[in-house]
Amino acid sequence: MSHDTPSLRPAPHHAAPAAPAATLSGDASGLRQAPLRRLLSRVRAGRLLLTLPDGARLQAQGAAPGPSAELRLHRWRPLLRLLQQGDLGLAWSYRDGDWSTPDLVALLSFGLANEAALDGAISAPAPARWLARLLHRLNANTRRGSRHNIAAHYDLGNRFYERWLDGSMLYSSALYDGPADSLEAAQARRLERILGLLDVRPGQRVLEIGCGWGTLAATLARRGAEVVGVTLSTEQLAFARERAAAWGVADRVDLRLQDYRDVEGRYDRVVSIEMIEAVGEAYWPVYFATLRERLKPAGVAVLQAITIDERRFEGYRDNPDFIQRCIFPGGMLPSPERMAQQARQAGLRLSTELRFGHSYARTLADWRRRFQAEWPAIEAQGFDARFKRLWEYYLGYCEAGFLAGRVDVGLYRLVHEN
């Protein structure tokens, strides 16, 4: 998945009539369990079975339907970290093996279903939120910062990503068309949709901003285009060049380790797949101005972008989340409205929009299954159990976000106005 993924924090909400309290049952008692009972009494939807470190069990059943989940605490520390750091503390605790669950996505979905009810009880205190904002700002996407931020995620090694991505090495949402679809078929379908939106003719020049492992660039070259692709990942660049050579298109593909802000020239088409999430809000005007400046008059740009609902944007901006802190430093999701506004201000007209967030949930589920199945080979590369749990949490966290509709993904076709 390129560059960024969702914050699952709630938007500000207006007061509503209180829902019926949760039904509690179980054999837990004592001073430690009393705060838990108070917390679980806030549950409004779904069911949670909680097993405590001493073996005692509590069950909360909300009045409304919702996910059925199970949480097993192996030590008491996660409760303190949850109170001190909010949802980030929950993520760190999972990474450290402090708790487990037989179904991570169900548990995270349960949390989302009860987020408004639980938020006041488990939000990180103000100092922790201020520190999170400061650390996020230190990851600003200057030219140097962008190189560091991209390397932190994408330079984990091509051998790592090859183990669990499909052969296309496309690390962005596929487009599914039925329950029997494989990841490979869904990625091929999405690739064809991008090519259709670009409508590239033989001999035309195409710029790909954020070319990843080079599959789209090589495919465009196979169809007769002259392609320039830029990335800030040395690992991706090496793989992409090898792919272009293996596919016999190296003479039509110019792949560079270069910041998008430093590209020159004019192109018939520009394509940028899940790259905007790594740009940073302060640089959105520069990004869209670059799209327009690099396009010839009447040229076309196609973006694939992960977006967050506009109603949640302000809260997301003010509270850097697990993804921004632990997975994609410097990342920031736009809302569709803000992205369209930036495009208009740059002189680009939105002509086509296709959203397919539930396909991203399926893509993430497929990646997560492959990651877990390939773990012995990944572990042999030198990654440890804490890394495994962190990435399981990342993939599950994003899957739950797309399933709940908190975030979306779409293809956007922009036309140069002049």
CSV table of C-alpha atoms in Angstrom, one decimal:
chain,number,residue,atom,x,y,z
A,1,MET,CA,0.0,0.0,0.0
A,2,SER,CA,1.6,3.2,-1.0
A,3,HIS,CA,2.4,5.8,1.6
A,4,ASP,CA,-0.4,6.2,3.9
A,5,THR,CA,-3.3,4.6,5.6
A,6,PRO,CA,-6.2,5.6,7.8
A,7,SER,CA,-6.6,7.3,11.1
A,8,LEU,CA,-9.5,5.7,12.9
A,9,ARG,CA,-10.2,8.6,15.3
A,10,PRO,CA,-13.7,9.8,15.5
A,11,ALA,CA,-15.0,13.1,14.1
A,12,PRO,CA,-16.5,15.5,16.6
A,13,HIS,CA,-20.1,14.5,17.2
A,14,HIS,CA,-23.1,16.1,18.6
A,15,ALA,CA,-24.8,14.9,21.7
A,16,ALA,CA,-27.3,12.1,21.2
A,17,PRO,CA,-29.7,10.3,23.4
A,18,ALA,CA,-27.9,7.7,25.5
A,19,ALA,CA,-28.1,4.2,24.3
A,20,PRO,CA,-28.9,1.4,26.7
A,21,ALA,CA,-26.0,0.3,28.8
A,22,ALA,CA,-24.1,-2.9,28.0
A,23,THR,CA,-25.0,-6.2,29.6
A,24,LEU,CA,-22.1,-7.4,31.7
A,25,SER,CA,-21.3,-10.9,32.9
A,26,GLY,CA,-18.3,-12.8,34.1
A,27,ASP,CA,-16.4,-14.0,37.1
A,28,ALA,CA,-14.0,-11.0,37.6
A,29,SER,CA,-14.0,-9.1,40.8
A,30,GLY,CA,-11.7,-6.9,42.9
A,31,LEU,CA,-10.1,-3.5,42.6
A,32,ARG,CA,-8.4,-4.1,39.2
A,33,GLN,CA,-11.6,-5.3,37.6
A,34,ALA,CA,-13.8,-2.4,38.8
A,35,PRO,CA,-12.5,0.1,36.3
A,36,LEU,CA,-12.8,-2.5,33.5
A,37,ARG,CA,-16.4,-3.0,34.4
A,38,ARG,CA,-17.1,0.7,34.2
A,39,LEU,CA,-15.3,0.9,30.9
A,40,LEU,CA,-17.2,-2.1,29.4
A,41,SER,CA,-20.5,-0.7,30.6
A,42,ARG,CA,-20.1,1.9,27.9
A,43,VAL,CA,-20.2,-0.7,25.1
A,44,ARG,CA,-23.2,0.0,22.8
A,45,ALA,CA,-22.8,-2.4,19.9
A,46,GLY,CA,-21.6,-5.9,19.4
A,47,ARG,CA,-20.1,-8.3,21.9
A,48,LEU,CA,-16.7,-8.5,23.6
A,49,LEU,CA,-15.3,-11.4,25.6
A,50,LEU,CA,-12.3,-10.2,27.8
A,51,THR,CA,-9.9,-12.7,29.5
A,52,LEU,CA,-7.8,-11.1,32.2
A,53,PRO,CA,-4.2,-12.0,33.1
A,54,ASP,CA,-5.4,-14.0,36.2
A,55,GLY,CA,-7.8,-16.0,34.0
A,56,ALA,CA,-10.9,-14.2,35.0
A,57,ARG,CA,-13.4,-13.4,32.2
A,58,LEU,CA,-15.7,-10.6,31.5
A,59,GLN,CA,-18.3,-10.3,28.8
A,60,ALA,CA,-20.0,-7.1,27.5
A,61,GLN,CA,-23.0,-7.2,25.2
A,62,GLY,CA,-24.1,-4.0,23.6
A,63,ALA,CA,-27.8,-3.3,22.9
A,64,ALA,CA,-27.1,-2.8,19.2
A,65,PRO,CA,-25.9,-5.4,16.7
A,66,GLY,CA,-22.2,-5.3,15.9
A,67,PRO,CA,-18.9,-7.3,15.7
A,68,SER,CA,-18.3,-10.2,18.1
A,69,ALA,CA,-14.7,-10.0,19.4
A,70,GLU,CA,-12.4,-11.5,21.9
A,71,LEU,CA,-9.4,-9.9,23.7
A,72,ARG,CA,-7.0,-11.8,25.9
A,73,LEU,CA,-4.8,-9.7,28.2
A,74,HIS,CA,-1.5,-11.5,29.0
A,75,ARG,CA,-0.4,-8.7,31.5
A,76,TRP,CA,-2.0,-5.6,33.0
A,77,ARG,CA,0.3,-3.2,31.2
A,78,PRO,CA,-1.9,-2.6,28.1
A,79,LEU,CA,-4.5,-0.9,30.3
A,80,LEU,CA,-2.0,1.7,31.5
A,81,ARG,CA,-0.7,2.2,28.0
A,82,LEU,CA,-4.2,2.7,26.7
A,83,LEU,CA,-4.9,5.4,29.3
A,84,GLN,CA,-1.6,7.1,28.6
A,85,GLN,CA,-1.4,6.9,24.8
A,86,GLY,CA,-4.9,6.0,23.6
A,87,ASP,CA,-5.1,3.9,20.4
A,88,LEU,CA,-1.3,4.1,20.0
A,89,GLY,CA,-0.8,2.4,23.3
A,90,LEU,CA,-3.1,-0.4,22.2
A,91,ALA,CA,-0.9,-0.8,19.1
A,92,TRP,CA,2.4,-0.8,21.0
A,93,SER,CA,1.0,-3.4,23.4
A,94,TYR,CA,0.0,-5.7,20.6
A,95,ARG,CA,3.5,-5.3,19.1
A,96,ASP,CA,5.0,-6.2,22.5
A,97,GLY,CA,2.8,-9.3,23.0
A,98,ASP,CA,0.9,-7.9,25.9
A,99,TRP,CA,-2.5,-9.0,24.5
A,100,SER,CA,-3.8,-11.2,21.7
A,101,THR,CA,-7.0,-12.1,19.9
A,102,PRO,CA,-8.1,-14.9,17.6
A,103,ASP,CA,-9.5,-12.3,15.1
A,104,LEU,CA,-7.7,-9.0,15.1
A,105,VAL,CA,-10.0,-7.4,12.4
A,106,ALA,CA,-13.1,-8.3,14.4
A,107,LEU,CA,-11.6,-6.7,17.5
A,108,LEU,CA,-10.6,-3.5,15.8
A,109,SER,CA,-14.0,-3.4,14.1
A,110,PHE,CA,-15.6,-3.8,17.5
A,111,GLY,CA,-13.6,-0.8,18.7
A,112,LEU,CA,-14.7,1.3,15.8
A,113,ALA,CA,-18.3,0.4,16.4
A,114,ASN,CA,-18.0,1.6,20.0
A,115,GLU,CA,-15.6,4.4,19.4
A,116,ALA,CA,-17.9,7.3,20.2
A,117,ALA,CA,-19.0,5.7,23.4
A,118,LEU,CA,-15.5,4.7,24.6
A,119,ASP,CA,-13.5,7.7,23.4
A,120,GLY,CA,-13.8,9.8,26.5
A,121,ALA,CA,-12.7,7.0,28.7
A,122,ILE,CA,-9.5,6.0,26.8
A,123,SER,CA,-8.3,9.1,24.9
A,124,ALA,CA,-4.7,9.9,25.3
A,125,PRO,CA,-4.1,12.8,27.7
A,126,ALA,CA,-3.2,16.3,26.3
A,127,PRO,CA,0.6,16.0,26.8
A,128,ALA,CA,0.7,12.7,24.8
A,129,ARG,CA,-1.3,14.3,22.0
A,130,TRP,CA,1.0,17.3,21.9
A,131,LEU,CA,4.0,15.1,21.7
A,132,ALA,CA,2.5,13.1,18.9
A,133,ARG,CA,1.8,16.3,16.9
A,134,LEU,CA,5.4,17.5,17.5
A,135,LEU,CA,6.9,14.2,16.4
A,136,HIS,CA,4.7,14.1,13.3
A,137,ARG,CA,5.8,17.7,12.4
A,138,LEU,CA,9.4,16.6,12.7
A,139,ASN,CA,8.7,14.2,9.8
A,140,ALA,CA,7.8,17.0,7.4
A,141,ASN,CA,8.2,16.1,3.7
A,142,THR,CA,11.0,18.5,2.8
A,143,ARG,CA,13.2,17.0,0.1
A,144,ARG,CA,15.5,15.5,2.8
A,145,GLY,CA,12.5,14.5,5.0
A,146,SER,CA,10.8,12.8,2.1
A,147,ARG,CA,13.8,10.6,1.3
A,148,HIS,CA,14.0,9.6,5.0
A,149,ASN,CA,10.3,8.9,5.3
A,150,ILE,CA,10.1,6.8,2.1
A,151,ALA,CA,13.2,4.8,3.0
A,152,ALA,CA,11.8,4.0,6.4
A,153,HIS,CA,9.0,1.9,4.8
A,154,TYR,CA,10.0,1.0,1.3
A,155,ASP,CA,13.6,0.1,1.8
A,156,LEU,CA,12.8,-2.8,4.1
A,157,GLY,CA,14.0,-4.8,1.2
A,158,ASN,CA,12.6,-6.2,-2.1
A,159,ARG,CA,12.9,-9.7,-0.8
A,160,PHE,CA,10.6,-8.8,2.1
A,161,TYR,CA,7.8,-7.4,-0.2
A,162,GLU,CA,8.2,-10.2,-2.8
A,163,ARG,CA,7.2,-12.8,-0.2
A,164,TRP,CA,3.6,-11.5,0.3
A,165,LEU,CA,2.7,-9.2,-2.6
A,166,ASP,CA,1.6,-10.9,-5.8
A,167,GLY,CA,3.9,-11.1,-8.8
A,168,SER,CA,2.8,-7.7,-10.1
A,169,MET,CA,4.5,-6.1,-7.0
A,170,LEU,CA,1.6,-3.6,-6.9
A,171,TYR,CA,1.4,-2.2,-3.4
A,172,SER,CA,-1.9,-0.4,-3.8
A,173,SER,CA,-5.5,-1.4,-3.8
A,174,ALA,CA,-6.7,-4.0,-6.3
A,175,LEU,CA,-10.2,-3.8,-7.8
A,176,TYR,CA,-12.3,-6.9,-7.1
A,177,ASP,CA,-15.3,-8.0,-9.2
A,178,GLY,CA,-16.8,-10.9,-7.2
A,179,PRO,CA,-16.1,-13.3,-4.3
A,180,ALA,CA,-14.0,-15.7,-6.5
A,181,ASP,CA,-11.6,-13.1,-7.6
A,182,SER,CA,-7.9,-13.7,-6.8
A,183,LEU,CA,-5.6,-10.9,-5.8
A,184,GLU,CA,-3.7,-11.4,-9.1
A,185,ALA,CA,-6.9,-11.0,-11.1
A,186,ALA,CA,-8.1,-8.0,-9.1
A,187,GLN,CA,-4.7,-6.2,-9.5
A,188,ALA,CA,-4.7,-6.9,-13.3
A,189,ARG,CA,-8.3,-5.4,-13.5
A,190,ARG,CA,-7.3,-2.3,-11.6
A,191,LEU,CA,-4.2,-1.9,-13.8
A,192,GLU,CA,-6.4,-2.0,-16.9
A,193,ARG,CA,-8.7,0.5,-15.4
A,194,ILE,CA,-5.8,2.9,-14.9
A,195,LEU,CA,-4.6,2.4,-18.5
A,196,GLY,CA,-8.1,3.1,-19.7
A,197,LEU,CA,-8.3,6.3,-17.8
A,198,LEU,CA,-4.9,7.4,-19.1
A,199,ASP,CA,-5.8,6.5,-22.7
A,200,VAL,CA,-2.1,6.6,-23.8
A,201,ARG,CA,-1.3,6.5,-27.5
A,202,PRO,CA,2.0,5.1,-28.9
A,203,GLY,CA,4.8,7.6,-28.8
A,204,GLN,CA,3.2,9.8,-26.0
A,205,ARG,CA,5.3,10.8,-23.0
A,206,VAL,CA,4.2,9.7,-19.6
A,207,LEU,CA,5.5,10.8,-16.2
A,208,GLU,CA,4.9,8.4,-13.2
A,209,ILE,CA,5.3,10.1,-9.9
A,210,GLY,CA,6.0,7.4,-7.3
A,211,CYS,CA,6.7,4.5,-9.7
A,212,GLY,CA,7.1,1.9,-7.0
A,213,TRP,CA,8.5,-1.4,-8.3
A,214,GLY,CA,7.9,-0.4,-11.9
A,215,THR,CA,5.0,-2.5,-13.1
A,216,LEU,CA,2.8,0.3,-14.4
A,217,ALA,CA,5.8,2.1,-16.1
A,218,ALA,CA,6.9,-1.1,-17.8
A,219,THR,CA,3.3,-1.9,-18.9
A,220,LEU,CA,2.9,1.6,-20.4
A,221,ALA,CA,6.2,1.2,-22.2
A,222,ARG,CA,5.0,-2.2,-23.6
A,223,ARG,CA,2.1,-0.3,-25.1
A,224,GLY,CA,4.3,2.1,-26.9
A,225,ALA,CA,4.7,5.0,-24.4
A,226,GLU,CA,7.9,6.8,-23.5
A,227,VAL,CA,7.9,6.7,-19.7
A,228,VAL,CA,9.8,8.6,-17.0
A,229,GLY,CA,9.3,7.2,-13.5
A,230,VAL,CA,10.6,8.7,-10.2
A,231,THR,CA,10.9,7.2,-6.8
A,232,LEU,CA,12.8,8.0,-3.6
A,233,SER,CA,13.4,4.3,-2.7
A,234,THR,CA,16.7,2.8,-3.8
A,235,GLU,CA,15.3,-0.7,-3.3
A,236,GLN,CA,12.3,0.0,-5.5
A,237,LEU,CA,14.4,1.7,-8.2
A,238,ALA,CA,16.7,-1.3,-8.5
A,239,PHE,CA,13.8,-3.7,-8.9
A,240,ALA,CA,12.0,-1.5,-11.3
A,241,ARG,CA,15.0,-1.2,-13.6
A,242,GLU,CA,15.4,-5.0,-13.5
A,243,ARG,CA,11.8,-5.4,-14.4
A,244,ALA,CA,12.0,-3.0,-17.3
A,245,ALA,CA,15.0,-4.9,-18.7
A,246,ALA,CA,13.4,-8.3,-18.2
A,247,TRP,CA,10.3,-7.1,-20.1
A,248,GLY,CA,12.4,-5.7,-22.9
A,249,VAL,CA,11.4,-2.0,-22.5
A,250,ALA,CA,14.5,-0.6,-20.8
A,251,ASP,CA,15.0,1.7,-23.8
A,252,ARG,CA,11.6,3.3,-23.4
A,253,VAL,CA,11.6,3.6,-19.6
A,254,ASP,CA,13.8,6.2,-17.8
A,255,LEU,CA,13.6,5.4,-14.0
A,256,ARG,CA,15.2,7.8,-11.6
A,257,LEU,CA,15.9,8.3,-7.9
A,258,GLN,CA,14.4,11.8,-7.9
A,259,ASP,CA,12.0,14.0,-6.0
A,260,TYR,CA,8.8,14.8,-8.0
A,261,ARG,CA,9.5,18.5,-7.3
A,262,ASP,CA,12.7,18.3,-9.3
A,263,VAL,CA,11.3,16.8,-12.5
A,264,GLU,CA,11.3,19.0,-15.6
A,265,GLY,CA,9.7,18.9,-19.0
A,266,ARG,CA,6.1,18.5,-20.3
A,267,TYR,CA,4.2,15.2,-20.7
A,268,ASP,CA,1.1,14.0,-22.4
A,269,ARG,CA,0.1,12.1,-19.3
A,270,VAL,CA,1.0,12.0,-15.6
A,271,VAL,CA,0.0,9.1,-13.3
A,272,SER,CA,0.6,8.9,-9.6
A,273,ILE,CA,-0.7,5.9,-7.7
A,274,GLU,CA,-1.2,6.3,-3.9
A,275,MET,CA,1.6,8.8,-3.8
A,276,ILE,CA,-0.4,11.9,-2.5
A,277,GLU,CA,-0.6,10.3,0.9
A,278,ALA,CA,3.1,10.8,1.3
A,279,VAL,CA,3.1,14.4,0.2
A,280,GLY,CA,2.1,16.1,3.4
A,281,GLU,CA,-0.7,18.7,3.7
A,282,ALA,CA,1.8,21.6,3.5
A,283,TYR,CA,3.0,20.4,0.1
A,284,TRP,CA,-0.4,19.6,-1.5
A,285,PRO,CA,-0.4,23.0,-3.4
A,286,VAL,CA,3.2,22.2,-4.7
A,287,TYR,CA,2.1,18.6,-5.7
A,288,PHE,CA,-0.9,19.8,-7.7
A,289,ALA,CA,1.0,22.7,-9.2
A,290,THR,CA,3.6,20.2,-10.3
A,291,LEU,CA,1.0,18.0,-12.0
A,292,ARG,CA,-0.3,20.9,-14.0
A,293,GLU,CA,3.2,22.2,-14.9
A,294,ARG,CA,4.3,18.9,-16.1
A,295,LEU,CA,1.2,18.3,-18.3
A,296,LYS,CA,0.9,19.6,-21.8
A,297,PRO,CA,-2.2,21.6,-22.6
A,298,ALA,CA,-5.3,19.2,-22.6
A,299,GLY,CA,-3.1,16.6,-21.0
A,300,VAL,CA,-4.5,14.1,-18.5
A,301,ALA,CA,-3.4,13.1,-15.0
A,302,VAL,CA,-4.7,10.0,-13.2
A,303,LEU,CA,-4.3,9.6,-9.4
A,304,GLN,CA,-5.2,6.8,-7.1
A,305,ALA,CA,-5.6,8.2,-3.6
A,306,ILE,CA,-6.6,7.0,-0.2
A,307,THR,CA,-8.9,9.5,1.4
A,308,ILE,CA,-10.6,10.3,4.7
A,309,ASP,CA,-14.1,11.5,5.2
A,310,GLU,CA,-14.2,15.4,5.3
A,311,ARG,CA,-16.2,15.2,8.5
A,312,ARG,CA,-13.3,13.4,10.2
A,313,PHE,CA,-10.5,15.5,8.7
A,314,GLU,CA,-10.0,18.1,11.4
A,315,GLY,CA,-9.8,15.5,14.2
A,316,TYR,CA,-7.4,13.3,12.1
A,317,ARG,CA,-5.2,16.3,11.4
A,318,ASP,CA,-5.0,17.2,15.1
A,319,ASN,CA,-4.2,13.7,16.3
A,320,PRO,CA,-1.5,11.8,14.4
A,321,ASP,CA,-2.4,8.2,14.5
A,322,PHE,CA,-0.7,4.8,14.7
A,323,ILE,CA,-0.1,4.7,10.9
A,324,GLN,CA,1.6,8.1,10.9
A,325,ARG,CA,3.6,7.4,14.0
A,326,CYS,CA,4.7,3.8,13.3
A,327,ILE,CA,4.3,2.8,9.6
A,328,PHE,CA,4.3,5.8,7.3
A,329,PRO,CA,6.2,8.8,8.9
A,330,GLY,CA,5.1,12.1,7.4
A,331,GLY,CA,1.9,10.6,5.9
A,332,MET,CA,-1.3,12.6,5.6
A,333,LEU,CA,-4.6,11.6,3.9
A,334,PRO,CA,-6.6,14.2,2.0
A,335,SER,CA,-10.4,14.2,1.9
A,336,PRO,CA,-11.9,14.0,-1.5
A,337,GLU,CA,-13.2,17.5,-1.1
A,338,ARG,CA,-9.8,19.0,-0.3
A,339,MET,CA,-8.2,17.1,-3.1
A,340,ALA,CA,-10.7,18.4,-5.6
A,341,GLN,CA,-10.2,21.9,-4.2
A,342,GLN,CA,-6.4,21.7,-4.6
A,343,ALA,CA,-6.8,20.4,-8.2
A,344,ARG,CA,-9.2,23.3,-9.1
A,345,GLN,CA,-6.8,25.9,-7.6
A,346,ALA,CA,-4.0,24.4,-9.7
A,347,GLY,CA,-6.1,24.6,-12.9
A,348,LEU,CA,-7.0,21.0,-13.2
A,349,ARG,CA,-10.6,19.7,-13.8
A,350,LEU,CA,-11.8,16.5,-12.2
A,351,SER,CA,-13.5,14.6,-15.0
A,352,THR,CA,-13.8,11.0,-13.6
A,353,GLU,CA,-14.0,9.5,-10.1
A,354,LEU,CA,-14.2,5.9,-9.1
A,355,ARG,CA,-14.2,4.8,-5.5
A,356,PHE,CA,-13.7,1.2,-4.3
A,357,GLY,CA,-12.9,1.2,-0.6
A,358,HIS,CA,-14.3,-2.3,0.0
A,359,SER,CA,-11.8,-3.6,-2.6
A,360,TYR,CA,-9.0,-2.2,-0.4
A,361,ALA,CA,-10.4,-4.2,2.6
A,362,ARG,CA,-10.2,-7.4,0.5
A,363,THR,CA,-6.7,-6.4,-0.8
A,364,LEU,CA,-5.5,-6.0,2.8
A,365,ALA,CA,-7.0,-9.2,3.9
A,366,ASP,CA,-5.2,-11.1,1.1
A,367,TRP,CA,-1.9,-9.4,1.9
A,368,ARG,CA,-2.4,-10.2,5.6
A,369,ARG,CA,-3.0,-13.9,4.9
A,370,ARG,CA,0.0,-14.1,2.6
A,371,PHE,CA,2.2,-12.3,5.1
A,372,GLN,CA,1.3,-14.7,7.8
A,373,ALA,CA,1.7,-17.8,5.6
A,374,GLU,CA,5.1,-16.5,4.4
A,375,TRP,CA,6.3,-15.5,7.9
A,376,PRO,CA,8.9,-18.3,8.3
A,377,ALA,CA,10.7,-17.1,5.1
A,378,ILE,CA,10.3,-13.5,6.2
A,379,GLU,CA,11.7,-14.3,9.7
A,380,ALA,CA,14.7,-15.9,8.0
A,381,GLN,CA,15.5,-12.5,6.5
A,382,GLY,CA,16.2,-11.2,10.0
A,383,PHE,CA,12.8,-9.8,11.1
A,384,ASP,CA,11.6,-10.6,14.6
A,385,ALA,CA,8.3,-11.4,16.3
A,386,ARG,CA,7.7,-7.8,17.3
A,387,PHE,CA,8.0,-6.7,13.7
A,388,LYS,CA,5.6,-9.5,12.7
A,389,ARG,CA,3.0,-8.3,15.2
A,390,LEU,CA,3.4,-4.7,14.2
A,391,TRP,CA,2.8,-5.5,10.6
A,392,GLU,CA,-0.2,-7.7,11.4
A,393,TYR,CA,-1.6,-4.9,13.4
A,394,TYR,CA,-1.0,-2.4,10.5
A,395,LEU,CA,-2.7,-4.6,7.9
A,396,GLY,CA,-5.6,-5.4,10.2
A,397,TYR,CA,-6.0,-1.8,11.3
A,398,CYS,CA,-6.3,-0.6,7.8
A,399,GLU,CA,-8.6,-3.4,6.8
A,400,ALA,CA,-11.0,-2.6,9.6
A,401,GLY,CA,-10.9,1.1,8.6
A,402,PHE,CA,-11.9,0.4,5.0
A,403,LEU,CA,-14.6,-2.1,6.1
A,404,ALA,CA,-16.1,0.5,8.4
A,405,GLY,CA,-16.0,3.2,5.6
A,406,ARG,CA,-13.8,5.5,7.8
A,407,VAL,CA,-11.4,5.7,4.8
A,408,ASP,CA,-11.9,5.2,1.1
A,409,VAL,CA,-9.8,4.8,-2.1
A,410,GLY,CA,-10.4,6.1,-5.5
A,411,LEU,CA,-9.2,6.7,-9.0
A,412,TYR,CA,-9.4,10.3,-10.1
A,413,ARG,CA,-8.9,11.6,-13.7
A,414,LEU,CA,-7.8,15.2,-14.0
A,415,VAL,CA,-7.6,17.3,-17.1
A,416,HIS,CA,-5.4,20.3,-17.8
A,417,GLU,CA,-7.8,23.2,-18.3
A,418,ASN,CA,-5.7,25.1,-20.9
